[in-house]
Amino acid sequence: MSDEANRKIVYVLVSSEKDYYFEEFLISYYSLKMYNPKTDVWLITDDITSQRIEKFLNILNVDVHKVSIDFASSISPRLRSRYIKTSIREIVSGDFLYLDCDTLISGSLEEVFELKTPVNMVLDEHRKLQKEERSKDIEKKVKIFEPSFRSLYDRYFNSGVIFCRDCKEAHDFFDEWNKEYKKSNQYGNLQDQPPLHFVNIKRKCVITEIDGKFNCQMDRGVKYLHDARVIHYLGLQYETNKAIGSLSYLMHEIANKSLFEEYRKKHYVITEDLDRIMHNPKGSIKDSVTVPTDSPIYRILNSNSFLLLCVQNNLFPAWFRLKERILGKQLALYRLLKKKRHKV
């Protein structure tokens, strides 16, 4: 077993004052050092972000190996981020663990570095693809840039946490992922996971599925939370949709834009709320109700009918309240008739 100091953690950051990705990175970094103090952190940025954050890294004593990649000014921030992410294997030498910035580290990562397989990830949403649900949608997305594609594999991986060995299989995999991402982007795709899925199938399933505790996604990862090492809170709840309103399914307390707004306003002094969350990441869950994915309620919550109700509630609240009163009276009548049938 090698020294923990040789454990490379890699982040990709493309950020501006219009977002809070830099703030998210800082909190992930601090939580990483809290539980894995000797790890070697690499921060790969674009040229614009690098210039913006340099003074903050120095002031805050953030100990990272910063690598800056130059881009043409015409390339958008999101594309810069994905181009870098799919190129990490050629930028960083040695084995590494890649982490999205919207992660909280909640335990030792030593175990993941003992993996021997080339590329390792956790299933997206912690579940296999369902034929009548996500499978068709993903197949449709991939066919945009690879028309001959047929979905043949039920494992679709989340690229927010990747453990990668320094071997030929991993280099070849990342090289093709980068090429397929650039190709897919020419057809309007911005997501890196559909090209990832295509390349994994094409290369006969190079990706090895690992325990969900290494990428506990806070939409469906509750069962992995007790032993989570990486909590992936899936970004912040930004401005709400005008028609739908606030429809956040993010269960972790840190998925709250106001926390990071305050953090920035206080010039990156850790606030009481952020400190509490970092010291108790597994317990910082909102007061929430989870719904099993095999229940009728879950299907309803993911239906167009439910979204339409949200639109009505947000844009036409009086109409929604009237419908609720009418439905309430109908339910009351149903319950009354049900009681009468059981009377002797």
PDB file of C-alpha atoms in Angstrom, residues 49-332:
ATOM      1  CA  THR A  49     -10.766  31.033 -14.467  1.00  0.00           C
ATOM      2  CA  SER A  50      -7.102  30.624 -13.568  1.00  0.00           C
ATOM      3  CA  GLN A  51      -6.515  34.370 -13.621  1.00  0.00           C
ATOM      4  CA  ARG A  52      -9.668  35.048 -11.604  1.00  0.00           C
ATOM      5  CA  ILE A  53      -8.980  32.634  -8.742  1.00  0.00           C
ATOM      6  CA  GLU A  54      -5.193  32.957  -8.398  1.00  0.00           C
ATOM      7  CA  LYS A  55      -5.320  35.626  -5.700  1.00  0.00           C
ATOM      8  CA  PHE A  56      -7.959  33.743  -3.719  1.00  0.00           C
ATOM      9  CA  LEU A  57      -5.972  30.492  -3.741  1.00  0.00           C
ATOM     10  CA  ASN A  58      -2.960  32.340  -2.340  1.00  0.00           C
ATOM     11  CA  ILE A  59      -4.901  34.222   0.322  1.00  0.00           C
ATOM     12  CA  LEU A  60      -6.829  31.137   1.442  1.00  0.00           C
ATOM     13  CA  ASN A  61      -3.727  28.890   1.463  1.00  0.00           C
ATOM     14  CA  VAL A  62      -5.378  26.337  -0.797  1.00  0.00           C
ATOM     15  CA  ASP A  63      -2.623  23.835  -1.563  1.00  0.00           C
ATOM     16  CA  VAL A  64      -3.223  22.604  -5.118  1.00  0.00           C
ATOM     17  CA  HIS A  65      -1.299  21.895  -8.289  1.00  0.00           C
ATOM     18  CA  LYS A  66      -3.073  24.299 -10.632  1.00  0.00           C
ATOM     19  CA  VAL A  67      -2.973  23.583 -14.347  1.00  0.00           C
ATOM     20  CA  SER A  68      -4.353  26.176 -16.756  1.00  0.00           C
ATOM     21  CA  ILE A  69      -5.573  25.263 -20.257  1.00  0.00           C
ATOM     22  CA  ASP A  70      -5.867  27.985 -22.914  1.00  0.00           C
ATOM     23  CA  PHE A  71      -9.002  28.179 -25.051  1.00  0.00           C
ATOM     24  CA  ALA A  72     -10.262  30.331 -27.879  1.00  0.00           C
ATOM     25  CA  SER A  73     -12.525  33.074 -26.526  1.00  0.00           C
ATOM     26  CA  SER A  74     -15.419  31.761 -28.632  1.00  0.00           C
ATOM     27  CA  ILE A  75     -15.648  28.489 -26.646  1.00  0.00           C
ATOM     28  CA  SER A  76     -18.303  28.657 -23.927  1.00  0.00           C
ATOM     29  CA  PRO A  77     -17.536  27.929 -20.241  1.00  0.00           C
ATOM     30  CA  ARG A  78     -19.575  24.729 -20.282  1.00  0.00           C
ATOM     31  CA  LEU A  79     -17.685  23.382 -23.284  1.00  0.00           C
ATOM     32  CA  ARG A  80     -14.371  24.353 -21.727  1.00  0.00           C
ATOM     33  CA  SER A  81     -15.282  22.362 -18.640  1.00  0.00           C
ATOM     34  CA  ARG A  82     -16.262  19.251 -20.623  1.00  0.00           C
ATOM     35  CA  TYR A  83     -13.268  19.466 -22.944  1.00  0.00           C
ATOM     36  CA  ILE A  84     -10.960  19.513 -19.917  1.00  0.00           C
ATOM     37  CA  LYS A  85     -12.831  16.769 -18.083  1.00  0.00           C
ATOM     38  CA  THR A  86     -12.621  14.350 -21.003  1.00  0.00           C
ATOM     39  CA  SER A  87      -8.887  15.136 -21.363  1.00  0.00           C
ATOM     40  CA  ILE A  88      -7.807  14.630 -17.744  1.00  0.00           C
ATOM     41  CA  ARG A  89      -6.044  11.350 -18.423  1.00  0.00           C
ATOM     42  CA  GLU A  90      -3.575  13.119 -20.745  1.00  0.00           C
ATOM     43  CA  ILE A  91      -3.027  16.020 -18.331  1.00  0.00           C
ATOM     44  CA  VAL A  92      -2.401  14.213 -15.035  1.00  0.00           C
ATOM     45  CA  SER A  93       0.129  11.388 -14.679  1.00  0.00           C
ATOM     46  CA  GLY A  94      -0.400   8.459 -12.352  1.00  0.00           C
ATOM     47  CA  ASP A  95      -3.600   7.050 -10.872  1.00  0.00           C
ATOM     48  CA  PHE A  96      -6.159   9.676  -9.877  1.00  0.00           C
ATOM     49  CA  LEU A  97      -9.609  10.141  -8.392  1.00  0.00           C
ATOM     50  CA  TYR A  98     -11.640  12.769 -10.223  1.00  0.00           C
ATOM     51  CA  LEU A  99     -14.334  14.631  -8.240  1.00  0.00           C
ATOM     52  CA  ASP A 100     -16.984  17.053  -9.444  1.00  0.00           C
ATOM     53  CA  CYS A 101     -16.972  20.328  -7.512  1.00  0.00           C
ATOM     54  CA  ASP A 102     -20.487  19.707  -6.156  1.00  0.00           C
ATOM     55  CA  THR A 103     -19.257  17.010  -3.795  1.00  0.00           C
ATOM     56  CA  LEU A 104     -18.771  16.741  -0.042  1.00  0.00           C
ATOM     57  CA  ILE A 105     -16.192  14.273   1.218  1.00  0.00           C
ATOM     58  CA  SER A 106     -17.515  12.362   4.207  1.00  0.00           C
ATOM     59  CA  GLY A 107     -14.895   9.720   4.947  1.00  0.00           C
ATOM     60  CA  SER A 108     -11.622   8.075   3.973  1.00  0.00           C
ATOM     61  CA  LEU A 109     -11.006   7.569   0.249  1.00  0.00           C
ATOM     62  CA  GLU A 110      -8.135   5.138   0.795  1.00  0.00           C
ATOM     63  CA  GLU A 111     -10.177   2.106  -0.264  1.00  0.00           C
ATOM     64  CA  VAL A 112     -10.904   3.397  -3.746  1.00  0.00           C
ATOM     65  CA  PHE A 113      -7.199   3.763  -4.526  1.00  0.00           C
ATOM     66  CA  GLU A 114      -6.732   0.030  -4.060  1.00  0.00           C
ATOM     67  CA  LEU A 115      -8.882  -0.727  -7.126  1.00  0.00           C
ATOM     68  CA  LYS A 116      -6.985  -2.464  -9.930  1.00  0.00           C
ATOM     69  CA  THR A 117      -9.363  -1.974 -12.870  1.00  0.00           C
ATOM     70  CA  PRO A 118      -8.661   0.797 -15.455  1.00  0.00           C
ATOM     71  CA  VAL A 119     -11.762   3.030 -15.156  1.00  0.00           C
ATOM     72  CA  ASN A 120     -14.215   2.910 -12.245  1.00  0.00           C
ATOM     73  CA  MET A 121     -17.541   4.691 -11.644  1.00  0.00           C
ATOM     74  CA  VAL A 122     -20.883   4.445  -9.860  1.00  0.00           C
ATOM     75  CA  LEU A 123     -24.155   3.910 -11.718  1.00  0.00           C
ATOM     76  CA  ASP A 124     -26.046   7.065 -12.594  1.00  0.00           C
ATOM     77  CA  GLU A 125     -29.014   7.390 -10.201  1.00  0.00           C
ATOM     78  CA  HIS A 126     -27.717   4.193  -8.500  1.00  0.00           C
ATOM     79  CA  ARG A 127     -29.788   1.957 -10.766  1.00  0.00           C
ATOM     80  CA  LYS A 128     -29.718   0.122 -14.060  1.00  0.00           C
ATOM     81  CA  LEU A 129     -31.449   1.562 -17.092  1.00  0.00           C
ATOM     82  CA  GLN A 130     -35.137   0.766 -17.369  1.00  0.00           C
ATOM     83  CA  LYS A 131     -36.429  -0.096 -20.858  1.00  0.00           C
ATOM     84  CA  GLU A 132     -39.554   2.017 -20.594  1.00  0.00           C
ATOM     85  CA  GLU A 133     -37.884   4.964 -18.904  1.00  0.00           C
ATOM     86  CA  ARG A 134     -34.344   6.324 -19.287  1.00  0.00           C
ATOM     87  CA  SER A 135     -33.064   3.758 -21.787  1.00  0.00           C
ATOM     88  CA  LYS A 136     -35.060   5.161 -24.711  1.00  0.00           C
ATOM     89  CA  ASP A 137     -34.137   8.729 -23.817  1.00  0.00           C
ATOM     90  CA  ILE A 138     -30.409   7.944 -23.665  1.00  0.00           C
ATOM     91  CA  GLU A 139     -30.551   5.935 -26.884  1.00  0.00           C
ATOM     92  CA  LYS A 140     -32.189   8.916 -28.578  1.00  0.00           C
ATOM     93  CA  LYS A 141     -29.453  11.272 -27.334  1.00  0.00           C
ATOM     94  CA  VAL A 142     -26.632   9.014 -28.529  1.00  0.00           C
ATOM     95  CA  LYS A 143     -28.214   8.428 -31.931  1.00  0.00           C
ATOM     96  CA  ILE A 144     -27.978  12.150 -32.634  1.00  0.00           C
ATOM     97  CA  PHE A 145     -24.211  11.805 -33.098  1.00  0.00           C
ATOM     98  CA  GLU A 146     -23.981   8.013 -33.657  1.00  0.00           C
ATOM     99  CA  PRO A 147     -27.036   7.032 -35.803  1.00  0.00           C
ATOM    100  CA  SER A 148     -26.150   3.315 -35.799  1.00  0.00           C
ATOM    101  CA  PHE A 149     -26.127   3.094 -31.997  1.00  0.00           C
ATOM    102  CA  ARG A 150     -28.370   0.542 -30.254  1.00  0.00           C
ATOM    103  CA  SER A 151     -28.564   0.500 -26.471  1.00  0.00           C
ATOM    104  CA  LEU A 152     -27.103  -2.878 -25.495  1.00  0.00           C
ATOM    105  CA  TYR A 153     -25.979  -2.266 -21.924  1.00  0.00           C
ATOM    106  CA  ASP A 154     -28.142  -1.532 -18.905  1.00  0.00           C
ATOM    107  CA  ARG A 155     -25.387   0.186 -16.905  1.00  0.00           C
ATOM    108  CA  TYR A 156     -25.232   3.945 -17.430  1.00  0.00           C
ATOM    109  CA  PHE A 157     -22.536   5.597 -15.316  1.00  0.00           C
ATOM    110  CA  ASN A 158     -22.352   8.910 -13.478  1.00  0.00           C
ATOM    111  CA  SER A 159     -19.182  10.784 -14.415  1.00  0.00           C
ATOM    112  CA  GLY A 160     -19.121  12.954 -11.274  1.00  0.00           C
ATOM    113  CA  VAL A 161     -16.637  10.609  -9.565  1.00  0.00           C
ATOM    114  CA  ILE A 162     -14.069   8.622 -11.553  1.00  0.00           C
ATOM    115  CA  PHE A 163     -11.182   6.537 -10.296  1.00  0.00           C
ATOM    116  CA  CYS A 164      -8.727   6.048 -13.143  1.00  0.00           C
ATOM    117  CA  ARG A 165      -5.571   3.961 -13.333  1.00  0.00           C
ATOM    118  CA  ASP A 166      -2.546   5.076 -15.348  1.00  0.00           C
ATOM    119  CA  CYS A 167      -2.687   2.318 -17.960  1.00  0.00           C
ATOM    120  CA  LYS A 168      -3.156   1.983 -21.712  1.00  0.00           C
ATOM    121  CA  GLU A 169      -6.816   0.951 -21.444  1.00  0.00           C
ATOM    122  CA  ALA A 170      -7.632   4.109 -19.479  1.00  0.00           C
ATOM    123  CA  HIS A 171      -5.654   6.385 -21.807  1.00  0.00           C
ATOM    124  CA  ASP A 172      -7.357   4.910 -24.857  1.00  0.00           C
ATOM    125  CA  PHE A 173     -10.753   5.183 -23.203  1.00  0.00           C
ATOM    126  CA  PHE A 174     -10.368   8.873 -22.309  1.00  0.00           C
ATOM    127  CA  ASP A 175      -8.940   9.679 -25.739  1.00  0.00           C
ATOM    128  CA  GLU A 176     -11.999   8.244 -27.467  1.00  0.00           C
ATOM    129  CA  TRP A 177     -14.372   9.821 -24.919  1.00  0.00           C
ATOM    130  CA  ASN A 178     -12.878  13.228 -25.687  1.00  0.00           C
ATOM    131  CA  LYS A 179     -13.228  12.694 -29.440  1.00  0.00           C
ATOM    132  CA  GLU A 180     -16.818  11.458 -29.150  1.00  0.00           C
ATOM    133  CA  TYR A 181     -17.751  14.359 -26.886  1.00  0.00           C
ATOM    134  CA  LYS A 182     -16.411  16.887 -29.397  1.00  0.00           C
ATOM    135  CA  LYS A 183     -18.220  15.061 -32.175  1.00  0.00           C
ATOM    136  CA  SER A 184     -21.494  14.959 -30.248  1.00  0.00           C
ATOM    137  CA  ASN A 185     -21.207  18.645 -29.445  1.00  0.00           C
ATOM    138  CA  GLN A 186     -21.283  19.436 -33.165  1.00  0.00           C
ATOM    139  CA  TYR A 187     -24.823  18.019 -33.101  1.00  0.00           C
ATOM    140  CA  GLY A 188     -25.854  20.170 -30.139  1.00  0.00           C
ATOM    141  CA  ASN A 189     -25.117  17.762 -27.266  1.00  0.00           C
ATOM    142  CA  LEU A 190     -23.637  19.373 -24.140  1.00  0.00           C
ATOM    143  CA  GLN A 191     -23.668  16.370 -21.789  1.00  0.00           C
ATOM    144  CA  ASP A 192     -20.580  14.200 -21.343  1.00  0.00           C
ATOM    145  CA  GLN A 193     -22.409  11.053 -20.167  1.00  0.00           C
ATOM    146  CA  PRO A 194     -24.097   9.988 -23.451  1.00  0.00           C
ATOM    147  CA  PRO A 195     -20.708   9.889 -25.278  1.00  0.00           C
ATOM    148  CA  LEU A 196     -19.258   8.123 -22.235  1.00  0.00           C
ATOM    149  CA  HIS A 197     -21.964   5.449 -22.481  1.00  0.00           C
ATOM    150  CA  PHE A 198     -21.351   4.979 -26.197  1.00  0.00           C
ATOM    151  CA  VAL A 199     -17.577   4.627 -25.774  1.00  0.00           C
ATOM    152  CA  ASN A 200     -18.002   2.173 -22.890  1.00  0.00           C
ATOM    153  CA  ILE A 201     -20.163  -0.102 -25.036  1.00  0.00           C
ATOM    154  CA  LYS A 202     -17.898   0.273 -28.058  1.00  0.00           C
ATOM    155  CA  ARG A 203     -14.848  -0.670 -25.977  1.00  0.00           C
ATOM    156  CA  LYS A 204     -16.595  -3.723 -24.532  1.00  0.00           C
ATOM    157  CA  CYS A 205     -17.484  -2.218 -21.150  1.00  0.00           C
ATOM    158  CA  VAL A 206     -14.161  -0.932 -19.829  1.00  0.00           C
ATOM    159  CA  ILE A 207     -15.860   0.849 -16.921  1.00  0.00           C
ATOM    160  CA  THR A 208     -16.129  -1.165 -13.716  1.00  0.00           C
ATOM    161  CA  GLU A 209     -19.082  -0.478 -11.439  1.00  0.00           C
ATOM    162  CA  ILE A 210     -18.038   0.396  -7.886  1.00  0.00           C
ATOM    163  CA  ASP A 211     -19.900   0.790  -4.606  1.00  0.00           C
ATOM    164  CA  GLY A 212     -22.386   3.647  -4.455  1.00  0.00           C
ATOM    165  CA  LYS A 213     -20.725   4.992  -1.312  1.00  0.00           C
ATOM    166  CA  PHE A 214     -18.042   6.540  -3.528  1.00  0.00           C
ATOM    167  CA  ASN A 215     -20.585   8.691  -5.362  1.00  0.00           C
ATOM    168  CA  CYS A 216     -23.681   8.933  -3.188  1.00  0.00           C
ATOM    169  CA  GLN A 217     -26.017  10.934  -5.410  1.00  0.00           C
ATOM    170  CA  MET A 218     -28.556  12.938  -3.461  1.00  0.00           C
ATOM    171  CA  ASP A 219     -31.548  12.203  -5.644  1.00  0.00           C
ATOM    172  CA  ARG A 220     -31.662   8.420  -5.193  1.00  0.00           C
ATOM    173  CA  GLY A 221     -28.640   7.485  -3.074  1.00  0.00           C
ATOM    174  CA  VAL A 222     -30.160   7.426   0.402  1.00  0.00           C
ATOM    175  CA  LYS A 223     -29.333   3.751   0.967  1.00  0.00           C
ATOM    176  CA  TYR A 224     -25.619   4.507   0.500  1.00  0.00           C
ATOM    177  CA  LEU A 225     -25.558   7.526   2.795  1.00  0.00           C
ATOM    178  CA  HIS A 226     -24.715   5.632   5.997  1.00  0.00           C
ATOM    179  CA  ASP A 227     -21.273   4.663   4.643  1.00  0.00           C
ATOM    180  CA  ALA A 228     -20.826   7.406   2.048  1.00  0.00           C
ATOM    181  CA  ARG A 229     -17.310   8.594   1.305  1.00  0.00           C
ATOM    182  CA  VAL A 230     -18.349  11.083  -1.371  1.00  0.00           C
ATOM    183  CA  ILE A 231     -21.713  12.842  -1.206  1.00  0.00           C
ATOM    184  CA  HIS A 232     -22.652  14.177  -4.643  1.00  0.00           C
ATOM    185  CA  TYR A 233     -25.307  16.768  -3.903  1.00  0.00           C
ATOM    186  CA  LEU A 234     -25.894  17.470  -7.621  1.00  0.00           C
ATOM    187  CA  GLY A 235     -25.415  21.203  -7.751  1.00  0.00           C
ATOM    188  CA  LEU A 236     -27.335  24.098  -6.293  1.00  0.00           C
ATOM    189  CA  GLN A 237     -30.996  25.025  -6.463  1.00  0.00           C
ATOM    190  CA  TYR A 238     -30.704  28.039  -8.717  1.00  0.00           C
ATOM    191  CA  GLU A 239     -33.521  30.298  -9.893  1.00  0.00           C
ATOM    192  CA  THR A 240     -36.803  28.450 -10.331  1.00  0.00           C
ATOM    193  CA  ASN A 241     -38.604  27.780 -13.596  1.00  0.00           C
ATOM    194  CA  LYS A 242     -41.119  30.537 -14.302  1.00  0.00           C
ATOM    195  CA  ALA A 243     -43.905  28.124 -15.196  1.00  0.00           C
ATOM    196  CA  ILE A 244     -43.181  25.279 -12.792  1.00  0.00           C
ATOM    197  CA  GLY A 245     -41.840  27.219  -9.834  1.00  0.00           C
ATOM    198  CA  SER A 246     -39.527  25.622  -7.292  1.00  0.00           C
ATOM    199  CA  LEU A 247     -39.273  21.894  -7.938  1.00  0.00           C
ATOM    200  CA  SER A 248     -36.110  20.854  -6.123  1.00  0.00           C
ATOM    201  CA  TYR A 249     -35.568  17.174  -5.416  1.00  0.00           C
ATOM    202  CA  LEU A 250     -32.122  17.780  -3.887  1.00  0.00           C
ATOM    203  CA  MET A 251     -32.183  16.414  -0.361  1.00  0.00           C
ATOM    204  CA  HIS A 252     -28.906  17.696   1.049  1.00  0.00           C
ATOM    205  CA  GLU A 253     -28.862  20.970   2.968  1.00  0.00           C
ATOM    206  CA  ILE A 254     -25.796  22.206   1.114  1.00  0.00           C
ATOM    207  CA  ALA A 255     -27.658  22.269  -2.224  1.00  0.00           C
ATOM    208  CA  ASN A 256     -28.709  25.790  -1.369  1.00  0.00           C
ATOM    209  CA  LYS A 257     -27.497  28.777  -3.339  1.00  0.00           C
ATOM    210  CA  SER A 258     -27.894  31.150  -0.373  1.00  0.00           C
ATOM    211  CA  LEU A 259     -25.186  29.293   1.595  1.00  0.00           C
ATOM    212  CA  PHE A 260     -22.644  30.024  -1.107  1.00  0.00           C
ATOM    213  CA  GLU A 261     -23.864  33.580  -1.608  1.00  0.00           C
ATOM    214  CA  GLU A 262     -23.178  34.264   2.066  1.00  0.00           C
ATOM    215  CA  TYR A 263     -19.815  32.481   1.849  1.00  0.00           C
ATOM    216  CA  ARG A 264     -18.755  34.793  -0.992  1.00  0.00           C
ATOM    217  CA  LYS A 265     -20.084  37.902   0.752  1.00  0.00           C
ATOM    218  CA  LYS A 266     -18.026  37.019   3.838  1.00  0.00           C
ATOM    219  CA  HIS A 267     -14.882  36.857   1.668  1.00  0.00           C
ATOM    220  CA  TYR A 268     -14.562  33.080   1.971  1.00  0.00           C
ATOM    221  CA  VAL A 269     -14.673  32.848   5.733  1.00  0.00           C
ATOM    222  CA  ILE A 270     -16.381  29.525   6.514  1.00  0.00           C
ATOM    223  CA  THR A 271     -19.854  30.271   7.825  1.00  0.00           C
ATOM    224  CA  GLU A 272     -21.417  28.514  10.776  1.00  0.00           C
ATOM    225  CA  ASP A 273     -23.821  26.584   8.523  1.00  0.00           C
ATOM    226  CA  LEU A 274     -21.086  25.380   6.166  1.00  0.00           C
ATOM    227  CA  ASP A 275     -18.881  24.356   9.096  1.00  0.00           C
ATOM    228  CA  ARG A 276     -21.741  22.387  10.651  1.00  0.00           C
ATOM    229  CA  ILE A 277     -22.476  20.625   7.357  1.00  0.00           C
ATOM    230  CA  MET A 278     -18.832  19.694   6.709  1.00  0.00           C
ATOM    231  CA  HIS A 279     -18.511  18.237  10.208  1.00  0.00           C
ATOM    232  CA  ASN A 280     -21.747  16.262   9.832  1.00  0.00           C
ATOM    233  CA  PRO A 281     -22.189  15.680   6.081  1.00  0.00           C
ATOM    234  CA  LYS A 282     -24.209  12.473   6.455  1.00  0.00           C
ATOM    235  CA  GLY A 283     -26.640  14.045   8.886  1.00  0.00           C
ATOM    236  CA  SER A 284     -27.217  17.286   6.994  1.00  0.00           C
ATOM    237  CA  ILE A 285     -30.281  16.125   5.130  1.00  0.00           C
ATOM    238  CA  LYS A 286     -33.372  18.257   4.660  1.00  0.00           C
ATOM    239  CA  ASP A 287     -36.636  17.295   6.309  1.00  0.00           C
ATOM    240  CA  SER A 288     -37.820  15.239   3.355  1.00  0.00           C
ATOM    241  CA  VAL A 289     -39.902  12.277   2.281  1.00  0.00           C
ATOM    242  CA  THR A 290     -38.353   9.762  -0.094  1.00  0.00           C
ATOM    243  CA  VAL A 291     -40.479   7.790  -2.552  1.00  0.00           C
ATOM    244  CA  PRO A 292     -39.476   4.266  -3.714  1.00  0.00           C
ATOM    245  CA  THR A 293     -38.983   4.179  -7.482  1.00  0.00           C
ATOM    246  CA  ASP A 294     -41.250   1.121  -7.869  1.00  0.00           C
ATOM    247  CA  SER A 295     -44.285   2.868  -6.362  1.00  0.00           C
ATOM    248  CA  PRO A 296     -47.234   4.434  -8.262  1.00  0.00           C
ATOM    249  CA  ILE A 297     -46.523   7.743  -6.505  1.00  0.00           C
ATOM    250  CA  TYR A 298     -43.040   7.862  -8.033  1.00  0.00           C
ATOM    251  CA  ARG A 299     -44.469   7.344 -11.537  1.00  0.00           C
ATOM    252  CA  ILE A 300     -46.972  10.120 -10.929  1.00  0.00           C
ATOM    253  CA  LEU A 301     -44.278  12.502  -9.695  1.00  0.00           C
ATOM    254  CA  ASN A 302     -42.335  11.889 -12.918  1.00  0.00           C
ATOM    255  CA  SER A 303     -45.345  12.308 -15.207  1.00  0.00           C
ATOM    256  CA  ASN A 304     -46.467  15.144 -17.465  1.00  0.00           C
ATOM    257  CA  SER A 305     -49.688  15.287 -15.465  1.00  0.00           C
ATOM    258  CA  PHE A 306     -47.740  16.210 -12.334  1.00  0.00           C
ATOM    259  CA  LEU A 307     -45.746  18.901 -14.161  1.00  0.00           C
ATOM    260  CA  LEU A 308     -48.996  20.350 -15.486  1.00  0.00           C
ATOM    261  CA  LEU A 309     -50.335  20.585 -11.929  1.00  0.00           C
ATOM    262  CA  CYS A 310     -47.151  22.429 -10.936  1.00  0.00           C
ATOM    263  CA  VAL A 311     -47.674  24.895 -13.771  1.00  0.00           C
ATOM    264  CA  GLN A 312     -51.282  25.448 -12.727  1.00  0.00           C
ATOM    265  CA  ASN A 313     -50.281  25.963  -9.093  1.00  0.00           C
ATOM    266  CA  ASN A 314     -47.573  28.457 -10.038  1.00  0.00           C
ATOM    267  CA  LEU A 315     -49.245  30.449 -12.823  1.00  0.00           C
ATOM    268  CA  PHE A 316     -52.922  30.044 -11.991  1.00  0.00           C
ATOM    269  CA  PRO A 317     -53.104  29.582  -8.186  1.00  0.00           C
ATOM    270  CA  ALA A 318     -56.789  30.534  -7.922  1.00  0.00           C
ATOM    271  CA  TRP A 319     -57.731  27.928 -10.513  1.00  0.00           C
ATOM    272  CA  PHE A 320     -55.584  25.348  -8.727  1.00  0.00           C
ATOM    273  CA  ARG A 321     -57.246  26.089  -5.374  1.00  0.00           C
ATOM    274  CA  LEU A 322     -60.693  25.747  -6.991  1.00  0.00           C
ATOM    275  CA  LYS A 323     -59.740  22.349  -8.450  1.00  0.00           C
ATOM    276  CA  GLU A 324     -58.458  21.279  -5.027  1.00  0.00           C
ATOM    277  CA  ARG A 325     -61.769  22.196  -3.389  1.00  0.00           C
ATOM    278  CA  ILE A 326     -63.756  20.306  -6.018  1.00  0.00           C
ATOM    279  CA  LEU A 327     -61.528  17.236  -5.718  1.00  0.00           C
ATOM    280  CA  GLY A 328     -61.730  17.473  -1.932  1.00  0.00           C
ATOM    281  CA  LYS A 329     -65.535  17.317  -2.056  1.00  0.00           C
ATOM    282  CA  GLN A 330     -65.403  14.354  -4.438  1.00  0.00           C
ATOM    283  CA  LEU A 331     -63.035  12.494  -2.090  1.00  0.00           C
ATOM    284  CA  ALA A 332     -65.262  13.307   0.888  1.00  0.00           C
TER     285      ALA A 332
END
